[in-house]
GROMACS .gro file of C-alpha atoms in nm:
model
  134
    1UNK     CA    1   4.262  14.979  20.354
    2UNK     CA    2   4.487  15.248  20.205
    3UNK     CA    3   4.380  15.433  19.894
    4UNK     CA    4   4.622  15.589  19.651
    5UNK     CA    5   4.593  15.809  19.347
    6UNK     CA    6   4.853  15.911  19.092
    7UNK     CA    7   4.813  16.240  18.914
    8UNK     CA    8   5.022  16.394  18.639
    9UNK     CA    9   4.934  16.730  18.484
   10UNK     CA   10   4.576  16.719  18.604
   11UNK     CA   11   4.494  16.375  18.456
   12UNK     CA   12   4.446  16.073  18.678
   13UNK     CA   13   4.684  15.799  18.568
   14UNK     CA   14   4.552  15.527  18.793
   15UNK     CA   15   4.375  15.487  19.118
   16UNK     CA   16   4.342  15.192  19.344
   17UNK     CA   17   4.361  15.060  19.695
   18UNK     CA   18   4.570  14.832  19.913
   19UNK     CA   19   4.408  14.595  20.161
   20UNK     CA   20   4.604  14.327  20.348
   21UNK     CA   21   4.874  14.306  20.081
   22UNK     CA   22   4.629  14.298  19.788
   23UNK     CA   23   4.668  14.581  19.539
   24UNK     CA   24   4.375  14.686  19.322
   25UNK     CA   25   4.432  14.897  19.009
   26UNK     CA   26   4.091  14.962  18.860
   27UNK     CA   27   3.985  14.629  18.704
   28UNK     CA   28   4.306  14.447  18.801
   29UNK     CA   29   4.371  14.295  19.144
   30UNK     CA   30   4.722  14.184  19.240
   31UNK     CA   31   4.747  13.930  19.523
   32UNK     CA   32   5.067  13.862  19.721
   33UNK     CA   33   5.293  13.616  19.539
   34UNK     CA   34   5.141  13.686  19.198
   35UNK     CA   35   5.396  13.768  18.929
   36UNK     CA   36   5.309  14.066  18.712
   37UNK     CA   37   5.480  14.135  18.381
   38UNK     CA   38   5.609  14.489  18.384
   39UNK     CA   39   5.666  14.525  18.011
   40UNK     CA   40   5.511  14.778  17.778
   41UNK     CA   41   5.244  14.610  17.568
   42UNK     CA   42   5.072  14.697  17.245
   43UNK     CA   43   4.741  14.551  17.361
   44UNK     CA   44   4.606  14.889  17.469
   45UNK     CA   45   4.577  14.801  17.840
   46UNK     CA   46   4.543  15.152  17.980
   47UNK     CA   47   4.630  15.043  18.333
   48UNK     CA   48   4.971  14.918  18.216
   49UNK     CA   49   5.035  15.214  17.986
   50UNK     CA   50   4.976  15.445  18.283
   51UNK     CA   51   5.280  15.292  18.453
   52UNK     CA   52   5.492  15.391  18.152
   53UNK     CA   53   5.392  15.758  18.154
   54UNK     CA   54   5.687  15.996  18.178
   55UNK     CA   55   5.670  16.287  18.422
   56UNK     CA   56   5.832  16.630  18.435
   57UNK     CA   57   6.065  16.756  18.703
   58UNK     CA   58   5.908  16.955  18.985
   59UNK     CA   59   6.191  17.180  19.096
   60UNK     CA   60   5.986  17.412  19.319
   61UNK     CA   61   5.837  17.248  19.629
   62UNK     CA   62   5.463  17.186  19.604
   63UNK     CA   63   5.264  17.200  19.924
   64UNK     CA   64   5.071  16.879  19.987
   65UNK     CA   65   4.726  16.858  20.140
   66UNK     CA   66   4.751  16.683  20.476
   67UNK     CA   67   4.451  16.488  20.600
   68UNK     CA   68   4.468  16.405  20.968
   69UNK     CA   69   4.755  16.501  21.197
   70UNK     CA   70   5.128  16.451  21.163
   71UNK     CA   71   5.294  16.359  21.496
   72UNK     CA   72   5.518  16.633  21.640
   73UNK     CA   73   5.819  16.401  21.647
   74UNK     CA   74   5.795  16.321  21.274
   75UNK     CA   75   6.007  16.552  21.060
   76UNK     CA   76   6.263  16.522  20.785
   77UNK     CA   77   6.266  16.396  20.427
   78UNK     CA   78   6.144  16.079  20.266
   79UNK     CA   79   6.322  15.996  19.940
   80UNK     CA   80   6.193  15.754  19.680
   81UNK     CA   81   6.375  15.658  19.361
   82UNK     CA   82   6.200  15.505  19.062
   83UNK     CA   83   6.160  15.540  18.687
   84UNK     CA   84   6.042  15.878  18.563
   85UNK     CA   85   6.109  15.896  18.189
   86UNK     CA   86   6.045  15.614  17.944
   87UNK     CA   87   6.143  15.768  17.615
   88UNK     CA   88   6.436  15.962  17.476
   89UNK     CA   89   6.395  16.102  17.128
   90UNK     CA   90   6.190  15.852  16.929
   91UNK     CA   91   6.308  15.549  17.129
   92UNK     CA   92   6.118  15.396  17.421
   93UNK     CA   93   6.215  15.177  17.713
   94UNK     CA   94   6.007  14.859  17.721
   95UNK     CA   95   6.052  14.748  18.083
   96UNK     CA   96   5.928  14.936  18.387
   97UNK     CA   97   6.268  14.919  18.557
   98UNK     CA   98   6.459  15.063  18.258
   99UNK     CA   99   6.322  15.418  18.270
  100UNK     CA  100   6.552  15.708  18.362
  101UNK     CA  101   6.569  15.750  18.741
  102UNK     CA  102   6.358  16.013  18.915
  103UNK     CA  103   6.416  16.102  19.280
  104UNK     CA  104   6.100  16.200  19.471
  105UNK     CA  105   6.132  16.402  19.791
  106UNK     CA  106   5.861  16.445  20.053
  107UNK     CA  107   5.971  16.696  20.317
  108UNK     CA  108   5.789  16.700  20.652
  109UNK     CA  109   5.820  17.002  20.882
  110UNK     CA  110   5.560  17.034  21.156
  111UNK     CA  111   5.218  17.008  20.992
  112UNK     CA  112   5.353  17.108  20.649
  113UNK     CA  113   5.448  16.855  20.380
  114UNK     CA  114   5.605  16.951  20.048
  115UNK     CA  115   5.688  16.745  19.740
  116UNK     CA  116   5.944  16.788  19.467
  117UNK     CA  117   6.134  16.563  19.229
  118UNK     CA  118   6.441  16.565  19.008
  119UNK     CA  119   6.598  16.331  18.755
  120UNK     CA  120   6.918  16.161  18.868
  121UNK     CA  121   7.193  16.309  18.650
  122UNK     CA  122   7.367  15.974  18.596
  123UNK     CA  123   7.610  15.906  18.313
  124UNK     CA  124   7.328  15.723  18.128
  125UNK     CA  125   7.092  16.019  18.169
  126UNK     CA  126   7.347  16.275  18.050
  127UNK     CA  127   7.452  16.065  17.748
  128UNK     CA  128   7.091  15.986  17.650
  129UNK     CA  129   7.001  16.357  17.664
  130UNK     CA  130   7.312  16.459  17.464
  131UNK     CA  131   7.254  16.196  17.192
  132UNK     CA  132   6.871  16.224  17.208
  133UNK     CA  133   6.844  15.845  17.208
  134UNK     CA  134   6.866  15.549  17.444
   0.00000   0.00000   0.00000
């Protein structure tokens, strides 16, 4: 079983675990092959609203706490791209995949791991920021 936590500005957004392909998010359990709607809802489901929480850029590398040992041969960067901002001005994106792209970087050097992120400066991002709307 793998446990994961997501933290933004000191507040836990969600926590859960993964066991044999089954994902648990608090009260919700997702089994392989189950379709999940990834739309913003007005029902007040806090576990879904947590997925639509925008984050800030982290330009300076943050040192991560490493539990266990990192093999000597493992070094380099792991990049992950996903949504990072779900509103521009007073308008909001309503689907999880529509948010403005955020690139996450985990850098591994010896026993040290750092994290930082940055928004992808795409044409859509630049135009949305200039016009302050989607």
